[in-house]
Coordinates of C-alpha atoms and ligand atoms in Angstrom, one line a residue:
M198 CA 0.0 0.0 0.0
I199 CA 1.5 3.3 -1.0
S200 CA 0.3 6.3 0.9
T201 CA 1.5 9.8 0.4
E202 CA 1.5 12.6 2.9
K203 CA -0.5 14.7 0.4
D204 CA -3.3 12.1 0.2
T205 CA -3.6 11.9 3.9
Q206 CA -3.8 15.7 4.2
S207 CA -6.6 15.9 1.7
L208 CA -8.5 13.2 3.5
E209 CA -8.1 15.1 6.8
L210 CA -9.3 18.3 5.0
Q211 CA -12.4 16.5 3.7
L212 CA -13.4 15.4 7.1
E213 CA -12.0 18.3 9.2
S214 CA -15.2 20.3 9.5
L215 CA -17.4 17.2 9.5
A216 CA -15.6 15.3 12.3
P217 CA -17.5 16.8 15.2
Y218 CA -20.8 16.1 13.5
L219 CA -19.8 12.5 12.8
A220 CA -18.9 12.1 16.5
Q221 CA -22.2 13.6 17.6
R222 CA -24.1 11.3 15.2
R223 CA -22.4 8.2 16.7
Q224 CA -23.2 9.4 20.2
N225 CA -26.8 10.1 19.2
L226 CA -27.1 6.6 17.9
A227 CA -25.7 5.2 21.2
Q228 CA -28.3 7.0 23.1
R229 CA -31.1 5.4 21.1
F230 CA -29.6 2.0 20.5
S231 CA -27.2 0.4 23.0
P232 CA -26.2 -2.9 21.3
A233 CA -23.5 -2.8 18.7
A234 CA -24.3 -2.1 15.1
L235 CA -22.5 -3.0 11.9
L236 CA -23.0 -1.1 8.6
W237 CA -21.7 -2.1 5.2
S238 CA -20.7 0.5 2.6
G239 CA -21.4 -1.6 -0.5
Q240 CA -19.1 -2.6 -3.4
P241 CA -18.7 -1.4 -7.0
V242 CA -20.7 -3.4 -9.5
A243 CA -18.7 -4.6 -12.5
R244 CA -20.2 -4.0 -16.0
N245 CA -18.2 -6.5 -18.0
F246 CA -14.9 -6.9 -16.2
P247 CA -13.9 -6.1 -12.7
A248 CA -12.1 -2.8 -13.3
N249 CA -15.0 -1.4 -15.5
T250 CA -17.5 -0.6 -12.8
Y251 CA -20.7 1.4 -12.5
P252 CA -20.1 4.5 -10.5
F253 CA -19.7 3.6 -6.8
R254 CA -21.4 5.5 -4.0
A255 CA -21.5 4.1 -0.5
S256 CA -24.8 3.3 1.3
S257 CA -26.3 6.4 2.9
H258 CA -26.5 4.8 6.3
F259 CA -22.7 4.2 6.1
L260 CA -22.0 7.7 4.8
Y261 CA -24.1 9.3 7.6
F262 CA -21.7 7.9 10.3
A263 CA -18.5 7.4 8.4
G264 CA -18.4 10.6 6.2
L265 CA -16.5 8.9 3.4
S266 CA -17.7 6.9 0.4
L267 CA -15.4 3.9 0.9
P268 CA -16.0 0.7 -1.1
H269 CA -15.8 -2.7 0.6
A270 CA -15.8 -1.3 4.1
A271 CA -17.8 -1.9 7.3
I272 CA -18.2 0.2 10.4
H273 CA -18.9 -1.1 13.8
L274 CA -20.7 1.4 16.1
E275 CA -21.0 0.9 19.8
A276 CA -21.2 3.3 22.7
G277 CA -20.5 6.2 20.4
Q278 CA -17.3 4.8 19.0
L279 CA -16.6 3.7 15.4
T280 CA -14.3 0.9 14.4
L281 CA -13.4 0.6 10.7
F282 CA -13.0 -2.6 8.7
M283 CA -11.5 -2.5 5.3
D284 CA -8.6 -4.1 3.5
D285 CA -5.6 -2.1 2.3
P286 CA -5.5 -2.3 -1.5
D287 CA -3.1 -4.7 -3.2
P288 CA 0.2 -2.7 -3.8
G289 CA -0.2 -3.3 -7.5
D290 CA -3.4 -1.3 -7.5
A291 CA -1.4 1.9 -7.3
L292 CA -0.6 1.5 -11.0
W293 CA -4.3 1.9 -11.9
H294 CA -5.6 4.1 -9.1
G295 CA -2.7 6.1 -7.8
P296 CA -1.6 6.2 -4.2
T297 CA -4.4 5.8 -1.7
P298 CA -4.4 6.6 2.0
S299 CA -3.8 3.6 4.3
R300 CA -6.6 2.1 6.4
E301 CA -5.0 3.7 9.5
A302 CA -4.9 7.1 7.9
I303 CA -8.6 6.8 6.9
A304 CA -9.5 5.6 10.4
T305 CA -7.6 8.5 12.0
A306 CA -9.3 11.1 9.8
M307 CA -12.7 9.5 10.6
G308 CA -12.0 9.7 14.3
A309 CA -12.2 5.9 14.6
L310 CA -11.3 4.0 17.7
A311 CA -9.5 1.3 15.7
A312 CA -9.2 -0.2 12.2
Y313 CA -8.9 -3.8 11.1
P314 CA -8.9 -5.8 7.9
L315 CA -12.2 -7.2 6.8
A316 CA -11.3 -10.8 7.8
D317 CA -11.5 -9.6 11.5
L318 CA -15.2 -8.7 11.0
E319 CA -16.2 -12.3 11.9
R320 CA -15.4 -11.6 15.6
Y321 CA -17.8 -8.6 15.6
R322 CA -20.5 -10.0 13.4
Q323 CA -22.4 -12.4 15.7
N324 CA -23.6 -9.9 18.3
A325 CA -24.1 -6.9 16.2
A326 CA -27.3 -5.6 14.6
T327 CA -27.3 -4.6 11.0
L328 CA -29.9 -3.0 8.8
P329 CA -32.6 -5.3 7.3
G330 CA -31.4 -4.7 3.7
Q331 CA -27.8 -5.6 4.6
A332 CA -28.5 -9.2 5.7
N333 CA -27.1 -10.5 2.4
S334 CA -23.9 -8.4 2.6
P335 CA -20.8 -9.7 4.4
L336 CA -22.5 -8.6 7.6
G337 CA -25.3 -11.1 7.4
S338 CA -25.7 -12.9 10.7
D339 CA -27.0 -16.2 12.0
N340 CA -28.0 -14.6 15.3
P341 CA -31.6 -15.7 15.9
S342 CA -32.5 -12.5 17.6
S343 CA -31.2 -10.5 14.6
P344 CA -34.5 -9.6 12.8
A345 CA -35.9 -7.8 15.9
L346 CA -32.5 -6.3 16.7
N347 CA -32.0 -5.2 13.1
Q348 CA -35.5 -3.6 13.1
A349 CA -34.7 -1.7 16.3
L350 CA -31.5 -0.4 14.7
A351 CA -33.4 0.7 11.6
E352 CA -35.9 2.6 13.8
A353 CA -33.1 4.3 15.7
I354 CA -31.3 5.4 12.5
V355 CA -34.5 6.7 11.1
E356 CA -35.1 8.8 14.2
L357 CA -31.6 10.4 13.7
R358 CA -31.7 10.9 9.9
L359 CA -35.2 12.5 9.9
Y360 CA -33.7 15.6 11.5
H361 CA -30.7 17.2 9.9
D362 CA -27.8 18.7 11.7
D363 CA -26.0 21.9 10.5
A364 CA -23.4 19.9 8.5
A365 CA -26.2 18.1 6.6
L366 CA -28.2 21.3 6.0
G367 CA -25.1 23.1 4.8
A368 CA -24.5 20.3 2.2
I369 CA -28.1 20.1 1.1
T370 CA -28.0 23.9 0.7
Q371 CA -24.9 23.7 -1.5
A372 CA -26.5 20.9 -3.6
A373 CA -29.7 23.1 -3.9
A374 CA -27.7 26.1 -5.0
V375 CA -26.0 24.1 -7.8
S376 CA -29.3 22.6 -8.9
V377 CA -30.7 26.1 -9.1
Q378 CA -27.9 27.1 -11.5
A379 CA -28.4 23.9 -13.5
H380 CA -32.1 24.8 -14.0
R381 CA -31.2 28.3 -14.9
A382 CA -28.8 26.9 -17.5
G383 CA -31.4 24.5 -18.8
M384 CA -33.9 27.3 -19.3
A385 CA -31.4 29.4 -21.1
A386 CA -30.3 26.5 -23.3
T387 CA -33.8 25.8 -24.5
S388 CA -34.2 28.4 -27.2
T389 CA -31.4 26.9 -29.2
A390 CA -32.0 23.2 -28.3
T391 CA -33.6 20.9 -30.8
A392 CA -33.9 17.9 -28.5
A393 CA -34.3 17.3 -24.7
A394 CA -30.8 15.8 -24.7
Q395 CA -29.2 19.2 -25.3
V396 CA -31.1 20.8 -22.4
R397 CA -30.2 17.8 -20.1
A398 CA -26.5 18.3 -21.1
A399 CA -26.6 22.0 -20.3
M400 CA -28.1 21.2 -16.9
E401 CA -25.8 18.3 -15.9
Q402 CA -22.8 20.2 -17.2
V403 CA -23.3 22.7 -14.3
I404 CA -23.6 19.9 -11.8
L405 CA -20.4 18.1 -13.1
A406 CA -18.5 21.4 -13.2
H407 CA -19.1 21.8 -9.5
N408 CA -17.6 18.4 -8.9
M409 CA -21.1 17.1 -7.9
T410 CA -23.1 14.3 -9.4
C411 CA -26.8 13.9 -10.1
A412 CA -28.8 12.8 -7.1
Y413 CA -31.0 10.6 -9.4
N414 CA -31.4 10.1 -13.1
S415 CA -32.5 13.4 -14.6
I416 CA -35.9 13.7 -16.1
V417 CA -35.9 16.2 -19.0
T418 CA -38.8 15.7 -21.3
P419 CA -41.7 17.2 -23.2
H420 CA -43.6 14.1 -22.1
G421 CA -43.8 15.0 -18.4
E422 CA -46.9 12.8 -18.1
V423 CA -44.5 9.8 -18.1
L424 CA -43.6 10.4 -14.4
H425 CA -40.1 8.9 -14.5
H426 CA -39.2 9.5 -18.2
Q427 CA -35.5 8.8 -18.6
Q428 CA -35.0 9.1 -22.4
Y429 CA -33.7 12.3 -23.9
H430 CA -34.0 11.8 -27.6
Q431 CA -37.3 13.7 -28.0
A432 CA -37.4 16.7 -30.3
L433 CA -38.6 20.0 -28.8
H434 CA -41.4 21.7 -30.7
P435 CA -42.8 25.2 -30.4
G436 CA -45.9 24.8 -28.2
D437 CA -44.3 22.1 -26.0
L438 CA -43.8 22.3 -22.3
L439 CA -40.5 20.9 -21.2
L440 CA -40.4 19.3 -17.7
A441 CA -37.0 19.1 -16.0
D442 CA -36.6 17.3 -12.7
V443 CA -32.8 17.5 -12.1
G444 CA -31.0 17.6 -8.8
A445 CA -27.3 17.7 -7.7
E446 CA -25.7 15.6 -5.0
T447 CA -22.6 16.8 -3.1
V448 CA -19.4 14.7 -2.9
S449 CA -20.4 13.9 0.7
G450 CA -23.6 12.5 -0.7
W451 CA -26.3 15.1 0.2
A452 CA -29.1 15.5 -2.3
S453 CA -31.4 18.1 -3.8
D454 CA -34.4 17.7 -6.0
I455 CA -35.9 20.4 -8.2
T456 CA -38.5 20.4 -10.9
R457 CA -39.5 23.2 -13.2
T458 CA -41.7 23.1 -16.3
W459 CA -41.3 25.7 -18.9
P460 CA -42.5 26.6 -22.4
V461 CA -40.0 25.8 -25.2
T462 CA -40.8 29.1 -26.9
G463 CA -40.4 31.1 -23.7
H464 CA -44.2 31.9 -23.7
F465 CA -46.9 29.9 -22.0
S466 CA -50.1 29.6 -24.1
P467 CA -53.2 30.8 -22.2
P468 CA -54.3 27.2 -21.3
Q469 CA -50.8 26.3 -20.3
R470 CA -50.6 29.4 -18.1
D471 CA -54.0 28.5 -16.5
I472 CA -52.8 25.1 -15.5
Y473 CA -49.3 26.4 -14.5
D474 CA -50.9 28.9 -12.1
I475 CA -53.2 26.3 -10.6
V476 CA -50.2 24.0 -9.8
L477 CA -48.3 27.0 -8.5
A478 CA -51.3 27.9 -6.2
A479 CA -51.1 24.4 -4.8
H480 CA -47.3 24.6 -4.4
D481 CA -47.6 28.0 -2.7
A482 CA -50.5 27.0 -0.4
C483 CA -48.5 24.0 0.9
I484 CA -45.4 26.1 1.5
A485 CA -47.4 28.7 3.3
A486 CA -48.9 26.0 5.6
A487 CA -45.7 24.0 6.2
K488 CA -44.5 24.2 9.8
P489 CA -43.8 22.0 12.8
G490 CA -46.9 19.9 13.9
V491 CA -48.6 20.1 10.5
E492 CA -49.3 16.7 9.1
Y493 CA -47.7 16.2 5.7
R494 CA -50.7 14.2 4.7
D495 CA -52.8 17.3 5.3
L496 CA -50.5 19.3 3.1
H497 CA -51.0 16.7 0.4
L498 CA -54.8 17.0 0.8
L499 CA -54.5 20.8 0.7
A500 CA -52.6 20.5 -2.6
C501 CA -55.4 18.2 -3.9
R502 CA -58.1 20.7 -2.9
T503 CA -56.3 23.7 -4.3
L504 CA -55.8 21.8 -7.6
A505 CA -59.5 20.8 -7.6
E506 CA -60.6 24.4 -6.9
G507 CA -58.5 25.7 -9.8
L508 CA -59.7 23.0 -12.2
V509 CA -63.3 23.8 -11.3
E510 CA -62.6 27.5 -12.0
V511 CA -61.3 26.7 -15.5
G512 CA -64.2 24.4 -16.2
L513 CA -62.2 21.2 -16.3
L514 CA -63.8 19.7 -13.2
K515 CA -67.4 20.0 -12.1
G516 CA -68.6 20.0 -8.5
H517 CA -67.4 21.0 -5.1
P518 CA -63.6 20.7 -4.6
E519 CA -63.9 19.0 -1.2
D520 CA -66.2 16.3 -2.7
L521 CA -64.0 15.9 -5.7
V522 CA -61.0 15.1 -3.5
E523 CA -63.2 12.8 -1.3
R524 CA -63.9 10.8 -4.5
D525 CA -60.2 11.0 -5.6
V526 CA -61.1 12.8 -8.8
H527 CA -58.0 14.9 -8.3
G528 CA -56.0 11.7 -8.7
L529 CA -56.9 11.5 -12.3
F530 CA -54.6 14.5 -12.9
F531 CA -52.4 14.4 -9.9
P532 CA -51.8 10.7 -9.3
H533 CA -48.6 10.9 -7.1
G534 CA -48.0 12.2 -3.6
L535 CA -47.0 15.7 -2.7
G536 CA -43.4 14.7 -2.1
H537 CA -41.0 12.9 0.2
L538 CA -38.1 13.2 2.7
L539 CA -34.9 14.6 1.3
G540 CA -31.4 14.0 2.8
L541 CA -28.5 11.7 1.9
D542 CA -30.9 10.3 -0.8
V543 CA -33.6 11.7 -2.8
H544 CA -36.6 9.8 -1.4
D545 CA -34.5 9.6 1.8
M546 CA -34.4 6.3 3.6
E547 CA -36.9 4.6 1.2
D548 CA -34.5 1.6 1.2
L549 CA -36.2 0.9 4.5
G550 CA -39.7 0.9 2.9
D551 CA -42.1 3.2 4.7
L552 CA -40.3 3.0 8.0
A553 CA -39.0 6.6 7.7
G554 CA -41.9 8.1 5.6
Y555 CA -44.8 6.8 7.8
A556 CA -45.1 7.5 11.5
P557 CA -45.3 4.4 13.7
G558 CA -48.6 2.6 13.3
R559 CA -49.5 4.3 10.0
R560 CA -50.0 2.4 6.8
R561 CA -50.4 3.4 3.2
S562 CA -54.0 4.1 2.2
D563 CA -55.5 2.1 -0.6
R564 CA -57.3 5.1 -2.0
F565 CA -56.2 6.0 -5.5
G566 CA -55.6 9.7 -4.5
L567 CA -53.5 8.7 -1.5
C568 CA -51.8 5.4 -2.2
F569 CA -48.6 7.0 -3.6
L570 CA -48.2 9.3 -0.7
R571 CA -44.6 8.6 0.5
L572 CA -44.7 10.7 3.7
D573 CA -47.3 10.6 6.4
R574 CA -45.8 12.2 9.5
P575 CA -46.2 15.4 11.4
L576 CA -43.6 17.9 10.2
A577 CA -40.9 18.9 12.7
A578 CA -38.0 21.3 12.7
Q579 CA -34.9 20.2 10.8
M580 CA -36.8 17.9 8.5
V581 CA -36.3 18.6 4.7
V582 CA -39.1 17.6 2.5
T583 CA -40.0 18.2 -1.1
I584 CA -43.2 20.0 -2.2
E585 CA -44.0 18.9 -5.7
P586 CA -47.6 19.1 -6.9
G587 CA -48.3 18.5 -10.6
F588 CA -50.9 18.1 -13.3
Y589 CA -50.6 15.2 -15.8
Q590 CA -52.6 13.8 -18.6
V591 CA -51.7 10.1 -18.4
P592 CA -53.5 8.1 -21.1
G593 CA -53.3 5.0 -19.0
I594 CA -55.4 6.7 -16.4
L595 CA -57.6 9.1 -18.4
T596 CA -58.7 6.7 -21.2
P597 CA -60.2 4.0 -19.0
A598 CA -61.6 6.7 -16.7
R599 CA -63.4 8.3 -19.6
R600 CA -64.6 5.0 -21.1
S601 CA -66.0 3.9 -17.7
G602 CA -68.4 6.9 -17.6
Q603 CA -67.8 6.9 -13.9
F604 CA -66.5 10.5 -13.8
D605 CA -68.8 12.1 -16.4
D606 CA -70.5 14.2 -13.6
A607 CA -67.1 15.4 -12.4
V608 CA -64.9 15.9 -15.5
N609 CA -65.7 18.0 -18.5
W610 CA -64.0 15.8 -21.0
E611 CA -64.7 18.2 -23.9
R612 CA -63.1 21.1 -22.1
L613 CA -60.0 18.9 -21.4
A614 CA -59.3 18.8 -25.1
Q615 CA -58.4 22.5 -24.9
F616 CA -55.6 21.7 -22.5
Q617 CA -54.0 19.0 -24.7
T618 CA -50.6 20.7 -24.7
V619 CA -50.3 20.4 -21.0
R620 CA -49.2 16.8 -20.9
G621 CA -47.2 16.9 -17.7
L622 CA -46.4 19.9 -15.4
R623 CA -44.7 19.8 -12.0
I624 CA -43.2 22.5 -9.7
E625 CA -40.9 21.0 -7.1
D626 CA -38.9 22.7 -4.3
D627 CA -36.9 21.5 -1.3
V628 CA -38.2 22.8 2.0
L629 CA -36.6 22.9 5.4
I630 CA -39.0 22.9 8.3
T631 CA -37.8 25.6 10.8
P632 CA -39.0 26.0 14.4
T633 CA -41.6 28.5 13.3
G634 CA -42.4 27.7 9.7
C635 CA -40.3 26.7 6.8
E636 CA -37.5 27.9 4.5
V637 CA -37.5 27.1 0.8
L638 CA -33.9 26.0 0.1
T639 CA -34.4 26.3 -3.6
A640 CA -36.1 29.7 -3.5
A641 CA -33.4 31.3 -5.7
L642 CA -35.1 29.5 -8.6
P643 CA -38.3 31.4 -9.5
T644 CA -41.6 29.8 -9.7
Q645 CA -43.8 32.6 -11.1
A646 CA -44.8 32.0 -14.7
N647 CA -43.5 35.5 -15.8
A648 CA -40.1 34.9 -14.3
I649 CA -39.8 31.4 -15.8
E650 CA -40.6 32.9 -19.2
A651 CA -38.0 35.6 -18.7
W652 CA -35.3 33.0 -17.8
V653 CA -36.2 30.9 -20.8
Q654 CA -35.9 33.9 -23.0
S655 CA -32.5 34.8 -21.6
T656 CA -29.3 33.7 -23.4
P657 CA -27.0 31.0 -22.1
D658 CA -24.3 33.6 -21.3
S659 CA -26.5 35.7 -19.2
A660 CA -27.6 32.7 -17.2
S661 CA -24.2 31.7 -16.0
Ligands
LIG129 N1 -36.9 13.3 -8.7 C1 -37.7 12.3 -8.2 C2 -38.8 12.9 -7.4 O1 -39.1 14.1 -7.5 O2 -39.4 12.3 -6.6
MN130 MN1 -39.0 14.7 -5.5
MN131 MN1 -37.8 15.5 -8.4

């Protein structure tokens, strides 16, 4: 193993400001969970031969306590202390990867109690809990009490990761700022772009230039009704709306998640503007209401009612907004939930199913208008959530709904034809819950239709 002084220094620099937070997170875990815990970082996945791997990024639970995205590593946490397990690379690896800091140097920078090779894990494995999803990793245990213990560990980690410390908030804020710039670049690139791919490139260029990565696969498409559309070949035509859901992730792994929808020409048509303003009203109402103690599910229902009110006003829905929401009529056009937790992952901690998103004892509803709600907890200070209402015309939902005749008293299907260019529209921001209300971490990116139009009409140079 070749280790240079310079590499070790840069490692120390990376962790210098984070170290007190890492120590505090380990202590906080010990207060909630007294048995020992083992967390596995993960390993790179080979594409065709071992050295050609998909990009590696450590598990978020590992990152939260370790601070570094190390492959093939485990951490043992007990009584607030961290022990690191990883092998030193083969000396021949330096030819391909350059000099790397030693296990000891990494452990010191992390503030670890001790560091051992992976083979020594065996001694620690039997009595330690690990997360349910890591049972098949090198940490898998035969301990018969492990399912209950593992569940208790997951619950303790959720309790910590729901509420962000200042280091986490600083990183999320940095990611958010870069995502804002990326969206600005995407808007400015649209006037000369002929395909979605060029707008995506302009956006991701900003993220890469800041030495960040995308927190998830970008969605940049004139077919926003395909909720997770991830192809970029589509041509852009005058009259199209372009939906861009693009977010940066910092080197330390903290995410952001922004969606804006803009007209390719820089001018919303009147029907597009009507729907845009309705979705914006839902977005703004939720942000105005977000504060500690408010149920996220109630924010979702507020968004649904606001959308229903607006759609009644423009003659697309018929009836009383409250009744329409009771019947899940809003779900025909807004089939997903209002948003989710944000942190080290977009959809933070969803590797644990609904354990983080749903308060203890709560279960997903089977109602069509609520079943995709990913977050059903009271809001509390230091949580970060997304607020992302939308309007979509999904043929797979609307065609059978129309054919069934079941919604003829509630939907003006003829009027809907006048909104055909609004295929998919979403406005998404990242919101920190503060002690008295909330702060929109992505507020530097405008939401007002006029401001969006002005940014799309700007040139790429003036956007940088
Ligand atoms: N970017 C994925 C989402 O907004 O949920
Ligand atoms: Mn989101
Ligand atoms: Mn998103």
